[in-house]
Amino acid sequence: MTSAGAGPDRPAPVFYNVAEAADLLRLDQSTLYRHLRSGRFPAVKIGGRYVVPRVVLERLITDVLAVGTCLDIADWAERSGFAGGAA
């Protein structure tokens, strides 16, 4: 997965902030925040700040390609063991 800040000398980060994750997912930040706050999208909350583990995004991509159809994020998170919004 390629991301802002990653390059030949810098590996992809282990965690993405909301702005970075929303950009990678091509979502508005407010949309991602809604899913994070409701627990429908896996993340880690540290104080009042959310971060999304890179592994969550990588697994989402792998699973959607394997299924070949649209995934509901809340159902996927529960089936993948990411239920409750914590990775």
PDB file of N, CA and C in Angstrom:
ATOM      1  N   MET A   1       0.852  -1.160   0.000  1.00  0.00           N
ATOM      2  CA  MET A   1       0.000   0.000   0.000  1.00  0.00           C
ATOM      3  C   MET A   1       0.901   1.227   0.000  1.00  0.00           C
ATOM      4  N   THR A   2       0.682   2.115  -0.912  1.00  0.00           N
ATOM      5  CA  THR A   2       1.455   3.347  -1.000  1.00  0.00           C
ATOM      6  C   THR A   2       0.711   4.432  -0.253  1.00  0.00           C
ATOM      7  N   SER A   3       1.454   5.260   0.445  1.00  0.00           N
ATOM      8  CA  SER A   3       0.800   6.327   1.185  1.00  0.00           C
ATOM      9  C   SER A   3       1.656   7.562   1.186  1.00  0.00           C
ATOM     10  N   ALA A   4       1.030   8.662   1.559  1.00  0.00           N
ATOM     11  CA  ALA A   4       1.774   9.895   1.735  1.00  0.00           C
ATOM     12  C   ALA A   4       2.794   9.661   2.834  1.00  0.00           C
ATOM     13  N   GLY A   5       3.992  10.115   2.622  1.00  0.00           N
ATOM     14  CA  GLY A   5       5.033   9.940   3.609  1.00  0.00           C
ATOM     15  C   GLY A   5       5.857   8.683   3.420  1.00  0.00           C
ATOM     16  N   ALA A   6       5.379   7.748   2.610  1.00  0.00           N
ATOM     17  CA  ALA A   6       6.134   6.531   2.344  1.00  0.00           C
ATOM     18  C   ALA A   6       6.948   6.737   1.082  1.00  0.00           C
ATOM     19  N   GLY A   7       8.044   6.067   1.013  1.00  0.00           N
ATOM     20  CA  GLY A   7       8.883   6.181  -0.162  1.00  0.00           C
ATOM     21  C   GLY A   7      10.004   5.175  -0.085  1.00  0.00           C
ATOM     22  N   PRO A   8      10.964   5.266  -1.000  1.00  0.00           N
ATOM     23  CA  PRO A   8      12.045   4.290  -1.014  1.00  0.00           C
ATOM     24  C   PRO A   8      12.843   4.279   0.290  1.00  0.00           C
ATOM     25  N   ASP A   9      12.965   5.430   0.934  1.00  0.00           N
ATOM     26  CA  ASP A   9      13.736   5.504   2.165  1.00  0.00           C
ATOM     27  C   ASP A   9      12.869   5.467   3.418  1.00  0.00           C
ATOM     28  N   ARG A  10      11.556   5.563   3.233  1.00  0.00           N
ATOM     29  CA  ARG A  10      10.634   5.583   4.371  1.00  0.00           C
ATOM     30  C   ARG A  10       9.514   4.585   4.152  1.00  0.00           C
ATOM     31  N   PRO A  11       9.398   3.593   5.022  1.00  0.00           N
ATOM     32  CA  PRO A  11       8.294   2.636   4.880  1.00  0.00           C
ATOM     33  C   PRO A  11       6.969   3.283   5.233  1.00  0.00           C
ATOM     34  N   ALA A  12       5.899   2.630   4.834  1.00  0.00           N
ATOM     35  CA  ALA A  12       4.553   3.114   5.172  1.00  0.00           C
ATOM     36  C   ALA A  12       4.397   3.120   6.692  1.00  0.00           C
ATOM     37  N   PRO A  13       3.666   4.085   7.235  1.00  0.00           N
ATOM     38  CA  PRO A  13       3.483   4.139   8.689  1.00  0.00           C
ATOM     39  C   PRO A  13       2.661   2.954   9.190  1.00  0.00           C
ATOM     40  N   VAL A  14       2.841   2.627  10.444  1.00  0.00           N
ATOM     41  CA  VAL A  14       2.072   1.551  11.071  1.00  0.00           C
ATOM     42  C   VAL A  14       0.643   2.024  11.348  1.00  0.00           C
ATOM     43  N   PHE A  15       0.492   3.308  11.662  1.00  0.00           N
ATOM     44  CA  PHE A  15      -0.814   3.917  11.909  1.00  0.00           C
ATOM     45  C   PHE A  15      -0.985   5.129  11.015  1.00  0.00           C
ATOM     46  N   TYR A  16      -2.234   5.352  10.602  1.00  0.00           N
ATOM     47  CA  TYR A  16      -2.590   6.546   9.832  1.00  0.00           C
ATOM     48  C   TYR A  16      -3.492   7.415  10.679  1.00  0.00           C
ATOM     49  N   ASN A  17      -3.300   8.734  10.607  1.00  0.00           N
ATOM     50  CA  ASN A  17      -4.266   9.600  11.264  1.00  0.00           C
ATOM     51  C   ASN A  17      -5.528   9.636  10.394  1.00  0.00           C
ATOM     52  N   VAL A  18      -6.565  10.277  10.878  1.00  0.00           N
ATOM     53  CA  VAL A  18      -7.848  10.267  10.167  1.00  0.00           C
ATOM     54  C   VAL A  18      -7.724  10.906   8.787  1.00  0.00           C
ATOM     55  N   ALA A  19      -6.998  11.999   8.693  1.00  0.00           N
ATOM     56  CA  ALA A  19      -6.840  12.667   7.395  1.00  0.00           C
ATOM     57  C   ALA A  19      -6.157  11.748   6.390  1.00  0.00           C
ATOM     58  N   GLU A  20      -5.105  11.052   6.820  1.00  0.00           N
ATOM     59  CA  GLU A  20      -4.383  10.146   5.919  1.00  0.00           C
ATOM     60  C   GLU A  20      -5.246   8.958   5.520  1.00  0.00           C
ATOM     61  N   ALA A  21      -5.932   8.358   6.495  1.00  0.00           N
ATOM     62  CA  ALA A  21      -6.784   7.202   6.194  1.00  0.00           C
ATOM     63  C   ALA A  21      -7.939   7.599   5.283  1.00  0.00           C
ATOM     64  N   ALA A  22      -8.548   8.735   5.553  1.00  0.00           N
ATOM     65  CA  ALA A  22      -9.649   9.202   4.701  1.00  0.00           C
ATOM     66  C   ALA A  22      -9.154   9.441   3.280  1.00  0.00           C
ATOM     67  N   ASP A  23      -7.964   9.998   3.150  1.00  0.00           N
ATOM     68  CA  ASP A  23      -7.390  10.231   1.824  1.00  0.00           C
ATOM     69  C   ASP A  23      -7.151   8.909   1.093  1.00  0.00           C
ATOM     70  N   LEU A  24      -6.600   7.935   1.790  1.00  0.00           N
ATOM     71  CA  LEU A  24      -6.359   6.626   1.177  1.00  0.00           C
ATOM     72  C   LEU A  24      -7.660   5.949   0.742  1.00  0.00           C
ATOM     73  N   LEU A  25      -8.705   6.127   1.538  1.00  0.00           N
ATOM     74  CA  LEU A  25     -10.004   5.530   1.235  1.00  0.00           C
ATOM     75  C   LEU A  25     -10.858   6.381   0.305  1.00  0.00           C
ATOM     76  N   ARG A  26     -10.366   7.576  -0.015  1.00  0.00           N
ATOM     77  CA  ARG A  26     -11.090   8.540  -0.853  1.00  0.00           C
ATOM     78  C   ARG A  26     -12.427   8.911  -0.227  1.00  0.00           C
ATOM     79  N   LEU A  27     -12.370   9.170   1.090  1.00  0.00           N
ATOM     80  CA  LEU A  27     -13.541   9.582   1.852  1.00  0.00           C
ATOM     81  C   LEU A  27     -13.328  10.977   2.398  1.00  0.00           C
ATOM     82  N   ASP A  28     -14.405  11.652   2.681  1.00  0.00           N
ATOM     83  CA  ASP A  28     -14.325  12.889   3.425  1.00  0.00           C
ATOM     84  C   ASP A  28     -13.994  12.524   4.870  1.00  0.00           C
ATOM     85  N   GLN A  29     -13.206  13.339   5.525  1.00  0.00           N
ATOM     86  CA  GLN A  29     -12.827  13.054   6.907  1.00  0.00           C
ATOM     87  C   GLN A  29     -14.044  12.919   7.815  1.00  0.00           C
ATOM     88  N   SER A  30     -15.066  13.738   7.582  1.00  0.00           N
ATOM     89  CA  SER A  30     -16.263  13.674   8.435  1.00  0.00           C
ATOM     90  C   SER A  30     -16.957  12.317   8.303  1.00  0.00           C
ATOM     91  N   THR A  31     -16.921  11.729   7.127  1.00  0.00           N
ATOM     92  CA  THR A  31     -17.519  10.401   6.923  1.00  0.00           C
ATOM     93  C   THR A  31     -16.758   9.356   7.723  1.00  0.00           C
ATOM     94  N   LEU A  32     -15.433   9.398   7.648  1.00  0.00           N
ATOM     95  CA  LEU A  32     -14.636   8.437   8.402  1.00  0.00           C
ATOM     96  C   LEU A  32     -14.819   8.651   9.906  1.00  0.00           C
ATOM     97  N   TYR A  33     -14.832   9.898  10.356  1.00  0.00           N
ATOM     98  CA  TYR A  33     -15.059  10.165  11.780  1.00  0.00           C
ATOM     99  C   TYR A  33     -16.388   9.582  12.251  1.00  0.00           C
ATOM    100  N   ARG A  34     -17.438   9.697  11.444  1.00  0.00           N
ATOM    101  CA  ARG A  34     -18.747   9.134  11.806  1.00  0.00           C
ATOM    102  C   ARG A  34     -18.641   7.637  12.037  1.00  0.00           C
ATOM    103  N   HIS A  35     -17.945   6.949  11.150  1.00  0.00           N
ATOM    104  CA  HIS A  35     -17.781   5.493  11.282  1.00  0.00           C
ATOM    105  C   HIS A  35     -16.891   5.140  12.468  1.00  0.00           C
ATOM    106  N   LEU A  36     -15.866   5.931  12.709  1.00  0.00           N
ATOM    107  CA  LEU A  36     -14.986   5.677  13.848  1.00  0.00           C
ATOM    108  C   LEU A  36     -15.728   5.856  15.168  1.00  0.00           C
ATOM    109  N   ARG A  37     -16.457   6.942  15.283  1.00  0.00           N
ATOM    110  CA  ARG A  37     -17.172   7.240  16.534  1.00  0.00           C
ATOM    111  C   ARG A  37     -18.263   6.216  16.844  1.00  0.00           C
ATOM    112  N   SER A  38     -18.870   5.683  15.806  1.00  0.00           N
ATOM    113  CA  SER A  38     -19.938   4.698  16.011  1.00  0.00           C
ATOM    114  C   SER A  38     -19.385   3.287  16.214  1.00  0.00           C
ATOM    115  N   GLY A  39     -18.085   3.108  16.015  1.00  0.00           N
ATOM    116  CA  GLY A  39     -17.486   1.784  16.164  1.00  0.00           C
ATOM    117  C   GLY A  39     -17.636   0.902  14.944  1.00  0.00           C
ATOM    118  N   ARG A  40     -18.092   1.467  13.826  1.00  0.00           N
ATOM    119  CA  ARG A  40     -18.270   0.670  12.607  1.00  0.00           C
ATOM    120  C   ARG A  40     -16.980   0.494  11.820  1.00  0.00           C
ATOM    121  N   PHE A  41     -15.972   1.294  12.118  1.00  0.00           N
ATOM    122  CA  PHE A  41     -14.688   1.163  11.416  1.00  0.00           C
ATOM    123  C   PHE A  41     -13.603   0.982  12.463  1.00  0.00           C
ATOM    124  N   PRO A  42     -12.757  -0.033  12.308  1.00  0.00           N
ATOM    125  CA  PRO A  42     -11.738  -0.334  13.307  1.00  0.00           C
ATOM    126  C   PRO A  42     -10.669   0.755  13.409  1.00  0.00           C
ATOM    127  N   ALA A  43     -10.368   1.125  14.635  1.00  0.00           N
ATOM    128  CA  ALA A  43      -9.340   2.125  14.890  1.00  0.00           C
ATOM    129  C   ALA A  43      -8.901   2.009  16.340  1.00  0.00           C
ATOM    130  N   VAL A  44      -7.910   2.790  16.667  1.00  0.00           N
ATOM    131  CA  VAL A  44      -7.441   2.900  18.039  1.00  0.00           C
ATOM    132  C   VAL A  44      -7.708   4.339  18.469  1.00  0.00           C
ATOM    133  N   LYS A  45      -8.310   4.494  19.642  1.00  0.00           N
ATOM    134  CA  LYS A  45      -8.551   5.836  20.163  1.00  0.00           C
ATOM    135  C   LYS A  45      -7.585   6.069  21.316  1.00  0.00           C
ATOM    136  N   ILE A  46      -6.792   7.101  21.165  1.00  0.00           N
ATOM    137  CA  ILE A  46      -5.828   7.471  22.191  1.00  0.00           C
ATOM    138  C   ILE A  46      -6.214   8.868  22.651  1.00  0.00           C
ATOM    139  N   GLY A  47      -6.724   8.952  23.860  1.00  0.00           N
ATOM    140  CA  GLY A  47      -7.277  10.223  24.320  1.00  0.00           C
ATOM    141  C   GLY A  47      -8.470  10.551  23.437  1.00  0.00           C
ATOM    142  N   GLY A  48      -8.450  11.694  22.812  1.00  0.00           N
ATOM    143  CA  GLY A  48      -9.524  12.069  21.898  1.00  0.00           C
ATOM    144  C   GLY A  48      -9.157  11.890  20.442  1.00  0.00           C
ATOM    145  N   ARG A  49      -8.035  11.222  20.179  1.00  0.00           N
ATOM    146  CA  ARG A  49      -7.546  11.100  18.805  1.00  0.00           C
ATOM    147  C   ARG A  49      -7.673   9.663  18.300  1.00  0.00           C
ATOM    148  N   TYR A  50      -8.100   9.533  17.058  1.00  0.00           N
ATOM    149  CA  TYR A  50      -8.205   8.218  16.422  1.00  0.00           C
ATOM    150  C   TYR A  50      -7.027   8.003  15.485  1.00  0.00           C
ATOM    151  N   VAL A  51      -6.538   6.765  15.454  1.00  0.00           N
ATOM    152  CA  VAL A  51      -5.563   6.362  14.447  1.00  0.00           C
ATOM    153  C   VAL A  51      -6.017   5.020  13.886  1.00  0.00           C
ATOM    154  N   VAL A  52      -5.784   4.833  12.601  1.00  0.00           N
ATOM    155  CA  VAL A  52      -6.202   3.616  11.908  1.00  0.00           C
ATOM    156  C   VAL A  52      -4.959   2.781  11.605  1.00  0.00           C
ATOM    157  N   PRO A  53      -4.907   1.555  12.101  1.00  0.00           N
ATOM    158  CA  PRO A  53      -3.760   0.701  11.812  1.00  0.00           C
ATOM    159  C   PRO A  53      -3.675   0.366  10.319  1.00  0.00           C
ATOM    160  N   ARG A  54      -2.484   0.407   9.788  1.00  0.00           N
ATOM    161  CA  ARG A  54      -2.270   0.055   8.380  1.00  0.00           C
ATOM    162  C   ARG A  54      -2.807  -1.340   8.084  1.00  0.00           C
ATOM    163  N   VAL A  55      -2.645  -2.273   9.013  1.00  0.00           N
ATOM    164  CA  VAL A  55      -3.090  -3.648   8.791  1.00  0.00           C
ATOM    165  C   VAL A  55      -4.600  -3.725   8.542  1.00  0.00           C
ATOM    166  N   VAL A  56      -5.370  -2.828   9.145  1.00  0.00           N
ATOM    167  CA  VAL A  56      -6.825  -2.810   8.915  1.00  0.00           C
ATOM    168  C   VAL A  56      -7.111  -2.476   7.453  1.00  0.00           C
ATOM    169  N   LEU A  57      -6.443  -1.457   6.942  1.00  0.00           N
ATOM    170  CA  LEU A  57      -6.657  -1.066   5.543  1.00  0.00           C
ATOM    171  C   LEU A  57      -6.178  -2.153   4.589  1.00  0.00           C
ATOM    172  N   GLU A  58      -5.037  -2.759   4.898  1.00  0.00           N
ATOM    173  CA  GLU A  58      -4.523  -3.831   4.040  1.00  0.00           C
ATOM    174  C   GLU A  58      -5.466  -5.027   4.023  1.00  0.00           C
ATOM    175  N   ARG A  59      -5.989  -5.394   5.195  1.00  0.00           N
ATOM    176  CA  ARG A  59      -6.913  -6.527   5.271  1.00  0.00           C
ATOM    177  C   ARG A  59      -8.223  -6.221   4.561  1.00  0.00           C
ATOM    178  N   LEU A  60      -8.708  -4.996   4.682  1.00  0.00           N
ATOM    179  CA  LEU A  60      -9.926  -4.592   3.981  1.00  0.00           C
ATOM    180  C   LEU A  60      -9.749  -4.752   2.474  1.00  0.00           C
ATOM    181  N   ILE A  61      -8.633  -4.294   1.962  1.00  0.00           N
ATOM    182  CA  ILE A  61      -8.361  -4.413   0.522  1.00  0.00           C
ATOM    183  C   ILE A  61      -8.292  -5.880   0.109  1.00  0.00           C
ATOM    184  N   THR A  62      -7.569  -6.681   0.868  1.00  0.00           N
ATOM    185  CA  THR A  62      -7.442  -8.106   0.560  1.00  0.00           C
ATOM    186  C   THR A  62      -8.802  -8.791   0.561  1.00  0.00           C
ATOM    187  N   ASP A  63      -9.607  -8.512   1.584  1.00  0.00           N
ATOM    188  CA  ASP A  63     -10.905  -9.169   1.704  1.00  0.00           C
ATOM    189  C   ASP A  63     -11.890  -8.738   0.628  1.00  0.00           C
ATOM    190  N   VAL A  64     -11.918  -7.466   0.292  1.00  0.00           N
ATOM    191  CA  VAL A  64     -12.858  -7.013  -0.741  1.00  0.00           C
ATOM    192  C   VAL A  64     -12.469  -7.600  -2.095  1.00  0.00           C
ATOM    193  N   LEU A  65     -11.186  -7.739  -2.354  1.00  0.00           N
ATOM    194  CA  LEU A  65     -10.756  -8.352  -3.614  1.00  0.00           C
ATOM    195  C   LEU A  65     -11.070  -9.844  -3.636  1.00  0.00           C
ATOM    196  N   ALA A  66     -10.949 -10.506  -2.502  1.00  0.00           N
ATOM    197  CA  ALA A  66     -11.249 -11.937  -2.429  1.00  0.00           C
ATOM    198  C   ALA A  66     -12.739 -12.203  -2.610  1.00  0.00           C
ATOM    199  N   VAL A  67     -13.576 -11.347  -2.025  1.00  0.00           N
ATOM    200  CA  VAL A  67     -15.020 -11.517  -2.122  1.00  0.00           C
ATOM    201  C   VAL A  67     -15.518 -11.112  -3.503  1.00  0.00           C
ATOM    202  N   GLY A  68     -14.958 -10.043  -4.035  1.00  0.00           N
ATOM    203  CA  GLY A  68     -15.332  -9.591  -5.367  1.00  0.00           C
ATOM    204  C   GLY A  68     -16.625  -8.804  -5.428  1.00  0.00           C
ATOM    205  N   THR A  69     -17.169  -8.454  -4.271  1.00  0.00           N
ATOM    206  CA  THR A  69     -18.386  -7.640  -4.226  1.00  0.00           C
ATOM    207  C   THR A  69     -18.218  -6.566  -3.154  1.00  0.00           C
ATOM    208  N   CYS A  70     -19.217  -5.740  -3.036  1.00  0.00           N
ATOM    209  CA  CYS A  70     -19.209  -4.677  -2.038  1.00  0.00           C
ATOM    210  C   CYS A  70     -19.310  -5.282  -0.634  1.00  0.00           C
ATOM    211  N   LEU A  71     -18.490  -4.771   0.275  1.00  0.00           N
ATOM    212  CA  LEU A  71     -18.548  -5.205   1.669  1.00  0.00           C
ATOM    213  C   LEU A  71     -19.176  -4.101   2.510  1.00  0.00           C
ATOM    214  N   ASP A  72     -20.029  -4.481   3.443  1.00  0.00           N
ATOM    215  CA  ASP A  72     -20.531  -3.541   4.443  1.00  0.00           C
ATOM    216  C   ASP A  72     -19.471  -3.480   5.537  1.00  0.00           C
ATOM    217  N   ILE A  73     -18.968  -2.294   5.831  1.00  0.00           N
ATOM    218  CA  ILE A  73     -17.833  -2.166   6.735  1.00  0.00           C
ATOM    219  C   ILE A  73     -18.134  -2.688   8.132  1.00  0.00           C
ATOM    220  N   ALA A  74     -19.334  -2.462   8.647  1.00  0.00           N
ATOM    221  CA  ALA A  74     -19.666  -2.930   9.991  1.00  0.00           C
ATOM    222  C   ALA A  74     -19.691  -4.458  10.034  1.00  0.00           C
ATOM    223  N   ASP A  75     -20.309  -5.089   9.033  1.00  0.00           N
ATOM    224  CA  ASP A  75     -20.331  -6.558   8.970  1.00  0.00           C
ATOM    225  C   ASP A  75     -18.923  -7.111   8.805  1.00  0.00           C
ATOM    226  N   TRP A  76     -18.143  -6.478   7.952  1.00  0.00           N
ATOM    227  CA  TRP A  76     -16.767  -6.928   7.722  1.00  0.00           C
ATOM    228  C   TRP A  76     -15.943  -6.834   9.002  1.00  0.00           C
ATOM    229  N   ALA A  77     -16.068  -5.728   9.715  1.00  0.00           N
ATOM    230  CA  ALA A  77     -15.291  -5.538  10.939  1.00  0.00           C
ATOM    231  C   ALA A  77     -15.629  -6.617  11.964  1.00  0.00           C
ATOM    232  N   GLU A  78     -16.910  -6.941  12.069  1.00  0.00           N
ATOM    233  CA  GLU A  78     -17.323  -7.969  13.024  1.00  0.00           C
ATOM    234  C   GLU A  78     -16.787  -9.342  12.616  1.00  0.00           C
ATOM    235  N   ARG A  79     -16.944  -9.708  11.349  1.00  0.00           N
ATOM    236  CA  ARG A  79     -16.474 -11.005  10.864  1.00  0.00           C
ATOM    237  C   ARG A  79     -14.949 -11.120  10.910  1.00  0.00           C
ATOM    238  N   SER A  80     -14.259 -10.000  10.777  1.00  0.00           N
ATOM    239  CA  SER A  80     -12.796 -10.009  10.749  1.00  0.00           C
ATOM    240  C   SER A  80     -12.170  -9.943  12.133  1.00  0.00           C
ATOM    241  N   GLY A  81     -12.996  -9.863  13.139  1.00  0.00           N
ATOM    242  CA  GLY A  81     -12.467  -9.776  14.502  1.00  0.00           C
ATOM    243  C   GLY A  81     -12.107  -8.373  14.918  1.00  0.00           C
ATOM    244  N   PHE A  82     -12.563  -7.374  14.146  1.00  0.00           N
ATOM    245  CA  PHE A  82     -12.285  -5.983  14.483  1.00  0.00           C
ATOM    246  C   PHE A  82     -13.500  -5.307  15.104  1.00  0.00           C
ATOM    247  N   ALA A  83     -14.505  -6.074  15.510  1.00  0.00           N
ATOM    248  CA  ALA A  83     -15.747  -5.493  16.031  1.00  0.00           C
ATOM    249  C   ALA A  83     -15.481  -4.608  17.224  1.00  0.00           C
ATOM    250  N   GLY A  84     -16.325  -3.619  17.378  1.00  0.00           N
ATOM    251  CA  GLY A  84     -16.211  -2.706  18.505  1.00  0.00           C
ATOM    252  C   GLY A  84     -15.332  -1.519  18.216  1.00  0.00           C
ATOM    253  N   GLY A  85     -14.760  -1.460  17.008  1.00  0.00           N
ATOM    254  CA  GLY A  85     -13.973  -0.310  16.625  1.00  0.00           C
ATOM    255  C   GLY A  85     -12.538  -0.344  17.088  1.00  0.00           C
ATOM    256  N   ALA A  86     -12.130  -1.375  17.784  1.00  0.00           N
ATOM    257  CA  ALA A  86     -10.736  -1.450  18.232  1.00  0.00           C
ATOM    258  C   ALA A  86     -10.014  -2.520  17.447  1.00  0.00           C
ATOM    259  N   ALA A  87      -8.826  -2.206  16.989  1.00  0.00           N
ATOM    260  CA  ALA A  87      -8.042  -3.180  16.238  1.00  0.00           C
ATOM    261  C   ALA A  87      -7.080  -3.874  17.152  1.00  0.00           C
TER     262      ALA A  87
END
